[in-house]
Structures are given as C-alpha cells and as structure tokens.
Short mmCIF file of C-alpha atoms and ligand atoms in Angstrom, two decimals:
data_model
loop_
_atom_site.label_atom_id
_atom_site.label_comp_id
_atom_site.label_asym_id
_atom_site.label_seq_id
_atom_site.Cartn_x
_atom_site.Cartn_y
_atom_site.Cartn_z
CA MET A 272 -12.38 -4.16 -66.13
CA LYS A 273 -14.34 -2.07 -68.64
CA LEU A 274 -16.50 0.85 -67.53
CA ALA A 275 -19.93 -0.74 -67.94
CA THR A 276 -18.96 -3.79 -65.90
CA LYS A 277 -17.41 -1.63 -63.19
CA MET A 278 -20.54 0.50 -62.82
CA ILE A 279 -22.67 -2.57 -62.18
CA HIS A 280 -20.35 -4.54 -59.93
CA ALA A 281 -18.61 -1.75 -58.00
CA GLY A 282 -18.92 -2.30 -54.26
CA MET A 283 -21.33 -5.19 -54.64
CA GLU A 284 -20.61 -8.29 -52.57
CA PRO A 285 -23.47 -10.57 -51.48
CA ASP A 286 -24.42 -9.72 -47.90
CA PRO A 287 -22.56 -12.24 -45.68
CA SER A 288 -25.49 -12.88 -43.32
CA THR A 289 -28.11 -13.88 -45.94
CA GLY A 290 -26.50 -13.84 -49.38
CA SER A 291 -28.81 -10.97 -50.38
CA VAL A 292 -27.64 -9.70 -53.78
CA MET A 293 -28.27 -6.07 -52.93
CA ILE A 294 -26.56 -4.66 -49.89
CA PRO A 295 -29.27 -4.17 -47.22
CA ILE A 296 -30.09 -0.71 -45.91
CA TYR A 297 -28.50 -1.00 -42.49
CA GLN A 298 -30.87 1.40 -40.78
CA THR A 299 -29.16 1.40 -37.41
CA SER A 300 -27.38 3.94 -35.25
CA THR A 301 -25.31 1.52 -33.21
CA TYR A 302 -24.04 -2.08 -32.94
CA VAL A 303 -24.05 -4.53 -30.02
CA GLN A 304 -20.61 -5.20 -28.56
CA GLU A 305 -19.68 -8.55 -27.02
CA ALA A 306 -17.52 -6.96 -24.37
CA PRO A 307 -16.13 -3.43 -24.00
CA GLY A 308 -13.90 -2.85 -27.02
CA LYS A 309 -14.80 -6.25 -28.52
CA ASN A 310 -16.90 -5.73 -31.65
CA LYS A 311 -17.21 -6.74 -35.28
CA GLY A 312 -15.55 -3.58 -36.54
CA TYR A 313 -18.79 -1.62 -36.24
CA GLU A 314 -19.25 0.61 -33.19
CA TYR A 315 -21.41 3.59 -34.08
CA ALA A 316 -23.01 4.45 -37.42
CA ARG A 317 -21.50 7.93 -37.84
CA SER A 318 -18.15 6.13 -38.09
CA GLN A 319 -19.17 2.84 -39.71
CA ASN A 320 -22.16 1.65 -41.71
CA PRO A 321 -22.07 -1.34 -44.08
CA THR A 322 -24.39 0.28 -46.67
CA ARG A 323 -22.21 3.38 -46.71
CA PHE A 324 -19.03 1.31 -46.89
CA ALA A 325 -20.37 -0.56 -49.95
CA LEU A 326 -21.09 2.76 -51.64
CA GLU A 327 -17.71 4.22 -50.69
CA GLU A 328 -16.07 1.18 -52.27
CA ALA A 329 -18.15 1.78 -55.41
CA PHE A 330 -17.10 5.45 -55.53
CA ALA A 331 -13.45 4.42 -55.39
CA ILE A 332 -13.83 1.82 -58.15
CA ILE A 333 -15.70 4.02 -60.62
CA GLU A 334 -13.20 6.89 -60.18
CA ASN A 335 -10.15 4.61 -60.46
CA GLY A 336 -9.14 5.49 -56.91
CA LYS A 337 -8.22 3.51 -53.81
CA TYR A 338 -10.57 5.12 -51.30
CA GLY A 339 -14.03 6.67 -51.40
CA LEU A 340 -15.83 8.69 -48.74
CA ALA A 341 -19.51 9.57 -48.78
CA PHE A 342 -20.95 12.82 -47.39
CA SER A 343 -24.43 14.11 -46.72
CA SER A 344 -24.16 16.53 -49.68
CA GLY A 345 -21.74 17.73 -52.31
CA VAL A 346 -20.99 20.87 -50.32
CA ALA A 347 -20.33 18.73 -47.21
CA ALA A 348 -17.68 16.87 -49.25
CA THR A 349 -16.15 20.21 -50.33
CA ASP A 350 -16.31 21.44 -46.73
CA ALA A 351 -14.30 18.38 -45.61
CA VAL A 352 -11.53 19.14 -48.13
CA ILE A 353 -11.20 22.76 -46.95
CA LYS A 354 -11.00 21.53 -43.33
CA LEU A 355 -7.64 19.95 -44.24
CA LEU A 356 -6.32 23.56 -44.24
CA SER A 357 -5.26 26.03 -41.53
CA PRO A 358 -5.65 29.80 -41.17
CA GLY A 359 -3.26 31.57 -43.54
CA ASP A 360 -3.31 28.78 -46.10
CA GLU A 361 -4.21 29.79 -49.62
CA VAL A 362 -6.52 28.10 -52.13
CA ILE A 363 -6.52 28.82 -55.85
CA ALA A 364 -10.00 28.24 -57.24
CA ALA A 365 -11.74 28.67 -60.57
CA ASN A 366 -13.52 32.00 -61.11
CA ASP A 367 -16.41 30.20 -62.78
CA MET A 368 -17.74 27.47 -60.52
CA TYR A 369 -20.81 26.22 -58.72
CA GLY A 370 -22.35 29.08 -56.73
CA GLY A 371 -22.58 27.04 -53.54
CA THR A 372 -18.85 26.29 -53.65
CA TYR A 373 -18.10 29.99 -54.05
CA ARG A 374 -20.43 30.79 -51.14
CA LEU A 375 -18.81 28.14 -48.90
CA PHE A 376 -15.34 29.45 -49.68
CA THR A 377 -16.01 33.16 -49.34
CA LYS A 378 -18.83 33.34 -46.78
CA VAL A 379 -17.87 30.52 -44.44
CA PHE A 380 -14.16 29.75 -44.69
CA GLU A 381 -12.69 33.19 -45.37
CA LYS A 382 -13.59 34.26 -41.86
CA PHE A 383 -11.51 31.37 -40.50
CA GLY A 384 -8.49 32.86 -42.25
CA VAL A 385 -8.31 30.63 -45.34
CA VAL A 386 -7.50 32.81 -48.36
CA PHE A 387 -9.19 32.09 -51.71
CA LYS A 388 -7.77 33.37 -54.97
CA CYS A 389 -10.19 32.95 -57.86
CA VAL A 390 -8.61 32.93 -61.31
CA ASP A 391 -9.55 31.86 -64.81
CA THR A 392 -8.08 28.35 -64.64
CA THR A 393 -8.71 27.68 -68.35
CA ASN A 394 -5.43 29.54 -68.80
CA VAL A 395 -2.97 27.56 -66.67
CA GLU A 396 -0.58 30.55 -66.62
CA ASN A 397 -3.03 32.30 -64.30
CA ILE A 398 -2.43 29.59 -61.71
CA VAL A 399 1.34 29.81 -62.12
CA ASN A 400 1.10 33.57 -61.52
CA VAL A 401 -0.61 33.33 -58.12
CA ILE A 402 0.74 30.07 -56.70
CA SER A 403 3.08 30.52 -53.73
CA ALA A 404 4.50 28.65 -50.75
CA LYS A 405 1.23 29.46 -48.96
CA THR A 406 -0.87 27.68 -51.60
CA LYS A 407 -2.05 24.37 -50.15
CA LEU A 408 -4.86 23.50 -52.54
CA VAL A 409 -5.96 24.13 -56.10
CA TRP A 410 -9.71 23.64 -56.60
CA LEU A 411 -10.88 22.99 -60.16
CA GLU A 412 -14.19 22.43 -61.80
CA THR A 413 -14.18 21.19 -65.41
CA PRO A 414 -16.47 21.52 -67.27
CA THR A 415 -17.56 24.48 -65.16
CA ASN A 416 -21.05 25.23 -64.00
CA PRO A 417 -22.63 26.95 -65.93
CA LEU A 418 -20.29 28.23 -68.68
CA MET A 419 -18.86 24.82 -69.58
CA ASN A 420 -15.28 26.09 -69.47
CA ILE A 421 -12.61 23.41 -69.73
CA THR A 422 -9.37 23.32 -67.73
CA ASP A 423 -6.46 21.04 -68.57
CA ILE A 424 -6.34 18.81 -65.46
CA ALA A 425 -3.00 17.16 -66.30
CA ALA A 426 -1.33 20.53 -66.88
CA VAL A 427 -2.57 21.85 -63.52
CA ALA A 428 -1.52 18.61 -61.79
CA ALA A 429 2.00 19.09 -63.12
CA ILE A 430 2.09 22.50 -61.40
CA THR A 431 0.61 21.35 -58.08
CA LYS A 432 3.07 18.43 -57.95
CA VAL A 433 6.02 20.83 -58.28
CA HIS A 434 4.62 23.09 -55.54
CA GLY A 435 3.67 20.20 -53.24
CA CYS A 436 0.05 21.30 -52.91
CA LEU A 437 -3.15 19.32 -53.37
CA LEU A 438 -5.30 19.33 -56.49
CA CYS A 439 -9.00 18.62 -56.03
CA VAL A 440 -11.32 18.40 -59.04
CA ASP A 441 -15.09 18.77 -58.83
CA ASN A 442 -16.05 16.14 -61.42
CA THR A 443 -19.82 16.53 -61.02
CA PHE A 444 -20.55 17.76 -64.56
CA ALA A 445 -18.54 15.09 -66.36
CA SER A 446 -19.30 12.14 -64.05
CA PRO A 447 -16.80 9.25 -63.82
CA TYR A 448 -18.21 7.91 -67.08
CA LEU A 449 -16.69 10.80 -69.03
CA GLN A 450 -13.64 11.83 -67.02
CA ASN A 451 -11.37 10.45 -64.27
CA PRO A 452 -9.26 13.23 -62.72
CA LEU A 453 -7.13 10.91 -60.55
CA ASP A 454 -5.80 9.30 -63.75
CA LEU A 455 -4.77 12.79 -64.87
CA GLY A 456 -2.81 13.52 -61.68
CA ALA A 457 -5.42 15.02 -59.32
CA ASP A 458 -5.15 14.11 -55.61
CA ILE A 459 -8.86 14.23 -54.79
CA VAL A 460 -12.02 13.94 -56.90
CA MET A 461 -15.20 15.47 -55.55
CA HIS A 462 -18.76 14.80 -56.74
CA SER A 463 -22.16 16.08 -55.95
CA ALA A 464 -23.67 12.57 -56.08
CA THR A 465 -27.01 14.39 -56.06
CA LYS A 466 -26.51 14.82 -59.81
CA TYR A 467 -25.40 12.13 -62.30
CA LEU A 468 -24.33 9.48 -59.78
CA GLY A 469 -27.73 9.40 -58.08
CA GLY A 470 -29.29 10.25 -61.42
CA HIS A 471 -32.96 10.30 -60.40
CA SER A 472 -33.38 13.63 -58.58
CA ASP A 473 -34.29 11.85 -55.36
CA VAL A 474 -31.26 12.23 -53.10
CA ILE A 475 -28.73 14.80 -51.82
CA GLN A 476 -25.24 13.39 -51.40
CA GLY A 477 -21.54 14.06 -51.97
CA CYS A 478 -18.35 12.06 -52.31
CA LEU A 479 -14.59 12.25 -52.33
CA VAL A 480 -12.20 9.75 -53.92
CA MET A 481 -8.43 9.63 -53.42
CA ASN A 482 -5.40 7.32 -53.68
CA ASP A 483 -3.16 8.46 -50.85
CA THR A 484 -3.69 6.54 -47.60
CA ALA A 485 -2.61 9.37 -45.28
CA LEU A 486 -4.94 11.77 -47.10
CA ARG A 487 -7.77 9.24 -46.83
CA ASP A 488 -7.15 8.90 -43.07
CA GLN A 489 -7.24 12.68 -42.61
CA LEU A 490 -10.46 13.00 -44.59
CA TYR A 491 -12.07 10.03 -42.82
CA PHE A 492 -11.15 11.70 -39.51
CA ILE A 493 -12.89 14.91 -40.68
CA GLN A 494 -15.89 12.91 -41.96
CA LYS A 495 -16.49 11.24 -38.59
CA SER A 496 -15.47 14.24 -36.46
CA CYS A 497 -17.67 16.74 -38.29
CA GLY A 498 -20.40 14.19 -38.91
CA ALA A 499 -21.76 15.10 -42.36
CA VAL A 500 -22.43 11.46 -43.26
CA PRO A 501 -25.30 10.31 -45.50
CA GLY A 502 -27.98 7.98 -44.15
CA PRO A 503 -28.05 4.34 -45.31
CA GLN A 504 -31.21 4.78 -47.41
CA ASP A 505 -29.53 7.55 -49.40
CA CYS A 506 -26.43 5.38 -49.83
CA PHE A 507 -28.61 2.59 -51.21
CA LEU A 508 -30.22 4.97 -53.71
CA VAL A 509 -26.88 6.22 -55.00
CA LEU A 510 -25.55 2.65 -55.26
CA ARG A 511 -28.57 1.83 -57.38
CA GLY A 512 -28.05 4.96 -59.46
CA ILE A 513 -24.43 4.05 -60.22
CA LYS A 514 -25.51 0.73 -61.75
CA THR A 515 -27.08 2.57 -64.71
CA LEU A 516 -24.67 5.52 -64.90
CA HIS A 517 -23.07 4.31 -68.15
CA VAL A 518 -26.35 3.78 -70.01
CA ARG A 519 -27.78 7.04 -68.75
CA MET A 520 -24.63 8.96 -69.66
CA GLN A 521 -24.60 7.49 -73.18
CA ARG A 522 -28.09 8.89 -73.73
CA HIS A 523 -27.30 12.21 -72.01
CA CYS A 524 -24.37 12.58 -74.43
CA GLU A 525 -26.41 11.63 -77.53
CA ASN A 526 -29.22 14.02 -76.61
CA GLY A 527 -26.67 16.69 -75.70
CA ILE A 528 -25.10 16.55 -79.17
CA LYS A 529 -28.49 16.87 -80.89
CA ILE A 530 -29.74 19.71 -78.71
CA ALA A 531 -26.47 21.68 -78.75
CA HIS A 532 -26.44 21.66 -82.56
CA TRP A 533 -30.14 22.43 -82.79
CA LEU A 534 -29.71 25.43 -80.50
CA ARG A 535 -26.72 26.65 -82.45
CA ASN A 536 -28.72 26.57 -85.67
CA ASN A 537 -31.67 28.38 -84.14
CA PRO A 538 -31.86 32.00 -85.39
CA LYS A 539 -33.20 33.22 -82.02
CA VAL A 540 -30.16 31.88 -80.14
CA ALA A 541 -27.08 34.10 -79.84
CA LYS A 542 -24.55 31.78 -78.25
CA VAL A 543 -24.36 28.15 -77.10
CA TYR A 544 -21.92 27.00 -74.42
CA TRP A 545 -21.05 23.34 -74.93
CA PRO A 546 -17.51 21.86 -75.09
CA GLY A 547 -18.33 19.54 -77.99
CA PHE A 548 -18.26 22.22 -80.71
CA GLU A 549 -14.99 21.89 -82.61
CA ASP A 550 -14.58 25.66 -82.59
CA SER A 551 -15.20 26.03 -78.83
CA LYS A 552 -12.26 27.23 -76.76
CA GLY A 553 -11.97 24.09 -74.64
CA TYR A 554 -12.62 21.53 -77.39
CA ALA A 555 -9.07 20.19 -77.82
CA ILE A 556 -8.56 19.62 -74.11
CA ALA A 557 -12.09 18.30 -73.58
CA LYS A 558 -11.50 15.82 -76.40
CA GLN A 559 -8.28 14.72 -74.73
CA GLN A 560 -9.45 14.36 -71.12
CA MET A 561 -13.13 13.44 -71.57
CA ARG A 562 -14.80 10.50 -73.32
CA GLY A 563 -17.82 12.54 -74.40
CA PHE A 564 -19.38 15.95 -73.81
CA GLY A 565 -22.30 15.22 -71.51
CA GLY A 566 -25.77 16.66 -71.27
CA MET A 567 -25.12 20.11 -69.83
CA ILE A 568 -25.63 23.02 -72.22
CA SER A 569 -26.00 26.76 -71.59
CA PHE A 570 -27.17 29.37 -74.08
CA GLU A 571 -28.07 33.00 -74.54
CA LEU A 572 -30.96 34.35 -76.59
CA LYS A 573 -30.48 37.17 -79.10
CA ASP A 574 -33.29 38.98 -77.31
CA ASP A 575 -31.87 38.68 -73.80
CA SER A 576 -34.35 41.05 -72.16
CA ILE A 577 -35.58 39.87 -68.76
CA ALA A 578 -39.10 39.55 -70.16
CA GLU A 579 -38.06 37.28 -73.04
CA VAL A 580 -35.72 35.15 -70.92
CA ASN A 581 -38.47 34.71 -68.31
CA ARG A 582 -40.97 33.88 -71.01
CA VAL A 583 -38.79 31.09 -72.41
CA LEU A 584 -37.97 29.77 -68.92
CA SER A 585 -41.67 29.50 -68.11
CA SER A 586 -42.77 28.07 -71.47
CA THR A 587 -41.16 24.63 -71.56
CA HIS A 588 -43.13 21.59 -70.43
CA LEU A 589 -40.72 18.67 -70.62
CA PHE A 590 -37.85 20.82 -69.32
CA SER A 591 -38.94 21.64 -65.75
CA LEU A 592 -37.80 24.94 -64.32
CA ALA A 593 -35.66 23.80 -61.41
CA GLU A 594 -32.21 23.92 -59.87
CA SER A 595 -30.04 20.79 -59.93
CA LEU A 596 -29.01 18.62 -62.89
CA GLY A 597 -27.98 15.15 -63.93
CA GLY A 598 -31.32 13.41 -63.44
CA VAL A 599 -33.11 11.33 -66.06
CA GLU A 600 -35.60 14.16 -66.58
CA SER A 601 -34.66 17.40 -68.36
CA LEU A 602 -34.38 20.63 -66.38
CA ILE A 603 -34.09 24.28 -67.37
CA ASN A 604 -32.49 26.79 -65.03
CA HIS A 605 -31.67 30.49 -64.82
CA PRO A 606 -28.23 30.65 -63.14
CA ALA A 607 -28.34 34.41 -62.39
CA THR A 608 -31.41 34.11 -60.16
CA MET A 609 -31.25 30.43 -59.19
CA THR A 610 -28.09 28.29 -58.90
CA HIS A 611 -25.61 31.18 -59.01
CA ALA A 612 -27.54 33.91 -57.18
CA SER A 613 -25.06 33.69 -54.29
CA ILE A 614 -22.30 35.14 -56.52
CA PRO A 615 -22.39 38.98 -56.53
CA ARG A 616 -23.73 40.27 -59.88
CA GLU A 617 -20.58 42.29 -60.63
CA GLU A 618 -18.46 39.17 -60.10
CA ARG A 619 -20.75 37.06 -62.27
CA ILE A 620 -20.78 39.50 -65.17
CA LYS A 621 -17.00 39.90 -64.99
CA ASN A 622 -16.64 36.14 -65.41
CA GLY A 623 -19.00 36.00 -68.37
CA LEU A 624 -22.15 34.77 -66.62
CA SER A 625 -24.77 37.10 -68.08
CA ASP A 626 -28.22 37.84 -66.65
CA GLY A 627 -29.75 36.20 -69.71
CA LEU A 628 -27.88 32.87 -69.57
CA ILE A 629 -30.12 29.80 -69.62
CA ARG A 630 -28.77 26.41 -68.52
CA LEU A 631 -30.17 23.07 -69.61
CA SER A 632 -29.68 19.71 -68.00
CA VAL A 633 -30.61 17.50 -70.92
CA GLY A 634 -32.28 14.34 -69.65
CA ILE A 635 -32.66 10.95 -71.28
CA GLU A 636 -36.10 11.43 -72.83
CA ASP A 637 -36.50 11.19 -76.63
CA ALA A 638 -34.39 13.97 -78.18
CA ASP A 639 -37.08 14.85 -80.75
CA ASP A 640 -39.59 15.53 -78.00
CA LEU A 641 -37.06 17.66 -76.13
CA ILE A 642 -36.30 19.68 -79.27
CA GLU A 643 -39.98 20.18 -79.95
CA ASP A 644 -40.45 21.43 -76.39
CA LEU A 645 -37.58 23.93 -76.78
CA ASN A 646 -38.80 24.92 -80.23
CA LYS A 647 -42.23 25.83 -78.91
CA ALA A 648 -40.74 27.79 -76.01
CA ILE A 649 -38.09 29.67 -77.97
CA GLY A 650 -40.02 29.88 -81.23
C1 PLP B 914 -24.72 20.64 -57.10
C2 PLP B 914 -23.28 20.87 -57.19
C3 PLP B 914 -22.48 20.95 -56.04
C4 PLP B 914 -23.05 20.87 -54.65
O1 PLP B 914 -23.59 19.63 -54.35
P1 PLP B 914 -24.85 19.40 -53.37
O2 PLP B 914 -25.07 17.94 -53.46
O3 PLP B 914 -25.98 20.22 -53.90
O4 PLP B 914 -24.44 19.85 -52.01
C5 PLP B 914 -21.12 21.12 -56.21
N1 PLP B 914 -20.57 21.23 -57.44
C6 PLP B 914 -21.31 21.18 -58.56
C7 PLP B 914 -20.62 21.31 -59.88
C8 PLP B 914 -22.68 21.01 -58.48
O5 PLP B 914 -23.40 20.98 -59.60
#
C-alpha cells in the first residue's frame, strides 16, 4: 500500500459494537468481567484500551513495523527503552540530540549505573571506536535537533548487528513520511508524537515501533508496569493527526525548501542548517535515506549578539516564540535558552550549538507570508 493510503487507513476498523467509522474514545478505567478471569480481553485500561490499541496499530503500519506502543510522552517512550537495560550496560548516543533525551540519560539513568557515551554519530567510525561487549544500545537521532546533522542509519545498523546490540532511532524530525528506520535495519523507532504525528500542537505523546516479538513483549511489560500510557482522548487526537500526515508533510517540505534558500541568500544570515543543501555535509545520506528534507531549519545571524538574536526572536508574528515543533503553525525557538537549556553550555558549544542559534519549525501556512514575516524580523 502507498504512503498516503496507509496514513488514512492505518489502524482504522469500524467499531464492532456500532459500526462507527472513527474509533470511539473509550474513556474508561476498567471493564466488567463475566466471572473471575473471564473477560473480553480487556481487564484494566493501563494494560488495554481499544482507542490506544487502534493507534498502536496505526503506529506500526506507518513505520513499516509489526508492533506499536503508545506512551504518555516522547520522553516516556525513551525511558521505556532505557529500562530494557541493567546497571553496567553501556549506551552509545549522539552528541547532538534533543535536550530532554540528554537530561533523561545523564540526570536520571546514569545514577542507576547505565553508562552513556556521547559521540558524533555522523562519523560512523566514532561508534566503532567506543562499541564494546558492554554496549547494549545505540541511540540515534537523524536529522538531529537542532543542528540537522545526518547519520547513516543503515551503516550504524550493520555495526549493531555484528555486536548484537539494539539500535533505536528517534525519528521525530523526519516523521514516517520521510524516513523509516526499521527498513534501514534499526530495531526500534521512537517518536515524540507530540510533533509531526499529532501535528496540531494539542497533545503530548510518544511511541515506539518494532518488529521483534520478544522485544515487543519486553517493552509492553515495561509500558504496563511503569504505567506511562496516554489517555484515550490523546490517542484519538494522534490518530486523527496521522490521517493528514502526508499532506501536511508535503507542505512542510515545500515551505522548508523555500525558506531555507531564502535564509541562505539573506545577507544578514551567516549560516543555515538544513540537510537539503547539496553542499551540506549530510546531503548524500539524507538523499538516500529520506524522501524529503522536512520543515526544520536552524540558522545563525552574522550579528549574533544576544541583543540582536533576542530582537529577531521577539519580532516575528506568524512564527510564534515557543518550544516544540511539527505543528501546522510556524514556531521560532532559541535552543540555548529553551529546548536545549538542560545541556551544559560547555557541552553545547563543543558540539556546535552556539548561543546565537535560532531554530524554525516551518508550518504549513503560505510560504510567502512566512518569508515576509522573517524578512521584517531579520531585516
Ligand atoms: C520533543 C522531542 C522529544 C521528547 O518528546 P516529548 O513528547 O516532548 O516528551 C524527543 N525527541 C525529539 C527529537 C523531540 O523533538
């Protein structure tokens, strides 16, 4: 089945009790049992909920996987993956990734004895150099948040296969419309469904998709034991979001191309981070593993003084100054003080995330209006 058809039909079966086309929001905590142990497969809503199950099925279908699991946030999904590990186990992670992932790894899990080694994964050799018998997981983000670095998923999968460790890819920035890591050899795909999957800035949610049944059973066990499940209303919203993912992503990509080039040609802009430029470092791999370049763009101004950066950040009208991304409306963000403030400054600078970096989540408004808004702010 082609992508557009999958997005609309994934997980959708008419409700058996009424024929309702949309899966109802099963707003219930528990289910009546006929006799002790005799039930319809639904006992308690932390473990089973039909609205959530429909969404989990949709997650699996759109990521070309067998199983999907929904979580109450993206970080809750990441948390579940790390709970597969034991003290002493090592994780190799990207040195440029979502600030909340970095915080979860270093501030929460390090004290339980899980060891995190952050390397520049855009050079696969760096992974080869630190991988050992203790490595149980490689955690990738591509494109990365916020520097849009690209890592070759298939090349990393070839390494993790040889070492018998898991590869999990945070696919939030690309969305399943642009990239499917399981097809490239990853074991688990993670999404912050808060972003492109939900698509309307109205829900916090996360998901995992995988093919291996034993891995699915372990992660389902963690999901129900730790309890970070999304409510049925949120599941309904994300299911609805997925139905338009392909049309939204097409427009995000079109607007992204126009705005990236406009920024690059602007004399006040020093550097634009976007994987669609033919001379960008990750272009060849991005072209190979993605079907487009998305709507996330970061840039630096030539005058990167705090005053000027703050002035631009506060001068846009269509681009709202806010954290998050992937919604229909455009957002502007200052990673150093907002989304990535949890990464120590020294660490950030070392990895190329400057104090002046500005990140855009280009929405699906008219591109000319968006450019005019940026032009007034930067100009
Ligand atoms: C937002 C985000 C997360 C965290 O997801 P939440 O839904 O906010 O918990 C993880 N990874 C990336 C790339 C993100 O953008």
